[in-house]
Amino acid sequence: MAVIVKKKLGDILVSAGRITTDQLETALKEQGKRGKKLGEVISELGYMSENEIIDVLSVQLSINKIDLDKVFINPDVANSIPKEVARKYNLIPVEERDGRLVIAMSDPLNVYAIDDIHFITKKPVQPCITDHTSIEKAIEVYFNRQTSDKALEDLKKEYNIVMDDKYDQAVIDDIQNAPAVRLTNSIINQSITVGASDIHIEPFEKEVIVRFRVDGVLSENMKIPQTLYSAVSTRIKIMAGMNIAEKRIPQDGRIEMDLNGKSFDFRVSSLPTVYGEKIVIRILDRANFLFDRTMLGFGENENILLDKLVRTPYGIVIVTGPTGSGKTTTLYSILKELNTNDKNLITVEDPVEYMLQGVNQVQVNMKAGLTFASGLRSILRQDPDVIMIGEIRDEETAQIAVRAAITGHFVLSTLHTNDAPSTITRIIDMGIEPYLVADSISGIIAQRLVRKLCPYCKEEYMPSKKEIEVLKEEPEKPLFRQKGCPSCNNSGYKGRLAVHEILVMNREIKELIETTKNTEQIREIAEKNGMTTLFDSCKKLVLKGETTFSEMVKTVYARE
């Protein structure tokens, strides 16, 4: 058993001189009213932060602090106790050390929790202290995998029952349903916990592979036997409102769920393949969607240029980049800035990704004949001030957008091009007259996402001669590269950063557009007028140690 002196938290904090007796009495009274733990009440009253309380307890009780982001938790050790017990006491077993079970706890004074763990595992317990949120996250990561494995085993057993015995079909359906639901929910919960943007469920000859896309990179999460996949895919299609009987054509669906107090949208797409339907689920976190410019990665110079575009009363602002480069997030954030009571904002999107209060949003419906072009025509009769078009896909949509811009409307849209200057050429190639392009476009924002180095494990190194040649300068300080640790799932990266290239139209560029489609000439003039290229924007992040040289080369160097 662990040696924990049975002290009260309040007494420890008072004896350490961190709170007064009067403050403790106030906190105890509030605790009675709120029904929360004393530490939470003390933090809420502003007497001490959670981390300050942890520091005091660590010193006063001689208990080690532990940072779960930097520690590898052995899954077998974590699963030595039931998930319900871990949640009840907000703790998680981390490792076995010298015959003792090391437990990360937010409340190491809870001797009942320590006694229960000792009783369940039959091992001496060595408590460590960390914050409440870190333990909650670790529980979701390690015990969701346990839930998946258990559901998968149950599914296997129940399929054996179906194969060996003859049951009524309704009974068979009931038997198959419960584990399929649990397994599906577990996959979704795990994806949310690790911060995935997409879930790929891919059937092959003998097995089905489940992969998560985290920070733009896919990695394998689990495998499902091919014989059990039907129950899982059917469950997902039911949740998404898709036709479970139709497996020969692609389908789209949508799921709305509240998980851990947050609202999520899941866009589901099915695609028939040789071995079954491949399902991809795009995860949209409503709470973490609308960012300000700093969070989007706009620097000081870029903010100056963007201010010019946002203040323009009319014209088209185009955000360009490949799929998954954050174009929609940038569009919505600009739309949020423009969303005031004196403006009528209307969008036409496919699909409507997030609902914005005060914005009239139109969903494209190809089957009903509501296309971008037809929707845009109707929007123009709705007296709009600001129009957002999800994507300029064809000449007709481009023509209407241009007409709207030159008749006094502010238009936002996206296009798939490599950089800002080539967007002008692309629109002209779509059939728009050069003089109309010059008159209607106010500016173009090219955007890419690069992975951000994990702050816990990134390591310094001196750049090679080849790297210096590519950077076109010798760095004053060492560069950083990825290493890998438990905090970043050994990838070396944690999160992503946006890099931008903002072209603002001026008279010189407009005159050039009317006489030539030469992208390089347009680029040269734009750079003279303050445009930072995607390469230079990303190079700054490399020199600051926020991303790696390899990320820069992969993302933007090929376009230089």
PDB file of C-alpha atoms in Angstrom, residues 137 140-141 144 187-199 211-219 221 260 262 264 266 281-285 288 487-489 493-496:
ATOM      1  CA  LYS A 137      -8.141  12.632 -21.864  1.00  0.00           C
ATOM      2  CA  GLU A 140     -10.719   8.317 -23.224  1.00  0.00           C
ATOM      3  CA  VAL A 141      -7.655   7.308 -25.258  1.00  0.00           C
ATOM      4  CA  ASN A 144     -11.870   3.494 -25.678  1.00  0.00           C
ATOM      5  CA  ILE A 187     -14.295   4.367 -33.152  1.00  0.00           C
ATOM      6  CA  ILE A 188     -15.946   7.801 -33.193  1.00  0.00           C
ATOM      7  CA  ASN A 189     -14.941   8.547 -29.581  1.00  0.00           C
ATOM      8  CA  GLN A 190     -11.324   7.574 -30.234  1.00  0.00           C
ATOM      9  CA  SER A 191     -11.178   9.805 -33.312  1.00  0.00           C
ATOM     10  CA  ILE A 192     -12.455  12.778 -31.295  1.00  0.00           C
ATOM     11  CA  THR A 193      -9.977  12.144 -28.477  1.00  0.00           C
ATOM     12  CA  VAL A 194      -6.919  12.078 -30.757  1.00  0.00           C
ATOM     13  CA  GLY A 195      -8.128  15.155 -32.676  1.00  0.00           C
ATOM     14  CA  ALA A 196      -8.760  13.436 -36.024  1.00  0.00           C
ATOM     15  CA  SER A 197     -10.313  15.350 -38.918  1.00  0.00           C
ATOM     16  CA  ASP A 198     -11.406  12.237 -40.832  1.00  0.00           C
ATOM     17  CA  ILE A 199     -12.132   8.555 -40.234  1.00  0.00           C
ATOM     18  CA  ARG A 211      -7.491   4.852 -40.152  1.00  0.00           C
ATOM     19  CA  PHE A 212      -7.608   8.333 -38.622  1.00  0.00           C
ATOM     20  CA  ARG A 213      -6.324  11.485 -40.309  1.00  0.00           C
ATOM     21  CA  VAL A 214      -4.588  13.573 -37.637  1.00  0.00           C
ATOM     22  CA  ASP A 215      -2.857  16.829 -38.643  1.00  0.00           C
ATOM     23  CA  GLY A 216      -3.314  15.907 -42.292  1.00  0.00           C
ATOM     24  CA  VAL A 217      -1.652  12.466 -42.051  1.00  0.00           C
ATOM     25  CA  LEU A 218      -3.421   9.082 -42.054  1.00  0.00           C
ATOM     26  CA  SER A 219      -2.408   6.395 -39.554  1.00  0.00           C
ATOM     27  CA  ASN A 221      -5.968   2.659 -35.720  1.00  0.00           C
ATOM     28  CA  ASN A 260     -18.342  15.220 -23.866  1.00  0.00           C
ATOM     29  CA  LYS A 262     -19.440  19.465 -27.328  1.00  0.00           C
ATOM     30  CA  PHE A 264     -20.039  17.658 -33.616  1.00  0.00           C
ATOM     31  CA  PHE A 266     -20.041  14.115 -39.053  1.00  0.00           C
ATOM     32  CA  ILE A 281     -16.400  10.338 -42.053  1.00  0.00           C
ATOM     33  CA  ARG A 282     -15.380  14.011 -41.961  1.00  0.00           C
ATOM     34  CA  ILE A 283     -15.433  15.378 -38.387  1.00  0.00           C
ATOM     35  CA  LEU A 284     -16.500  18.984 -37.879  1.00  0.00           C
ATOM     36  CA  ASP A 285     -16.142  20.398 -34.364  1.00  0.00           C
ATOM     37  CA  ASN A 288     -13.488  24.896 -32.442  1.00  0.00           C
ATOM     38  CA  SER A 487       2.578  13.524 -26.379  1.00  0.00           C
ATOM     39  CA  CYS A 488       2.485  13.506 -30.208  1.00  0.00           C
ATOM     40  CA  ASN A 489       1.903   9.760 -30.660  1.00  0.00           C
ATOM     41  CA  TYR A 493       4.189  16.887 -34.834  1.00  0.00           C
ATOM     42  CA  LYS A 494       1.280  18.286 -32.866  1.00  0.00           C
ATOM     43  CA  GLY A 495      -1.288  20.544 -34.566  1.00  0.00           C
ATOM     44  CA  ARG A 496      -1.056  22.499 -37.813  1.00  0.00           C
TER      45      ARG A 496
END
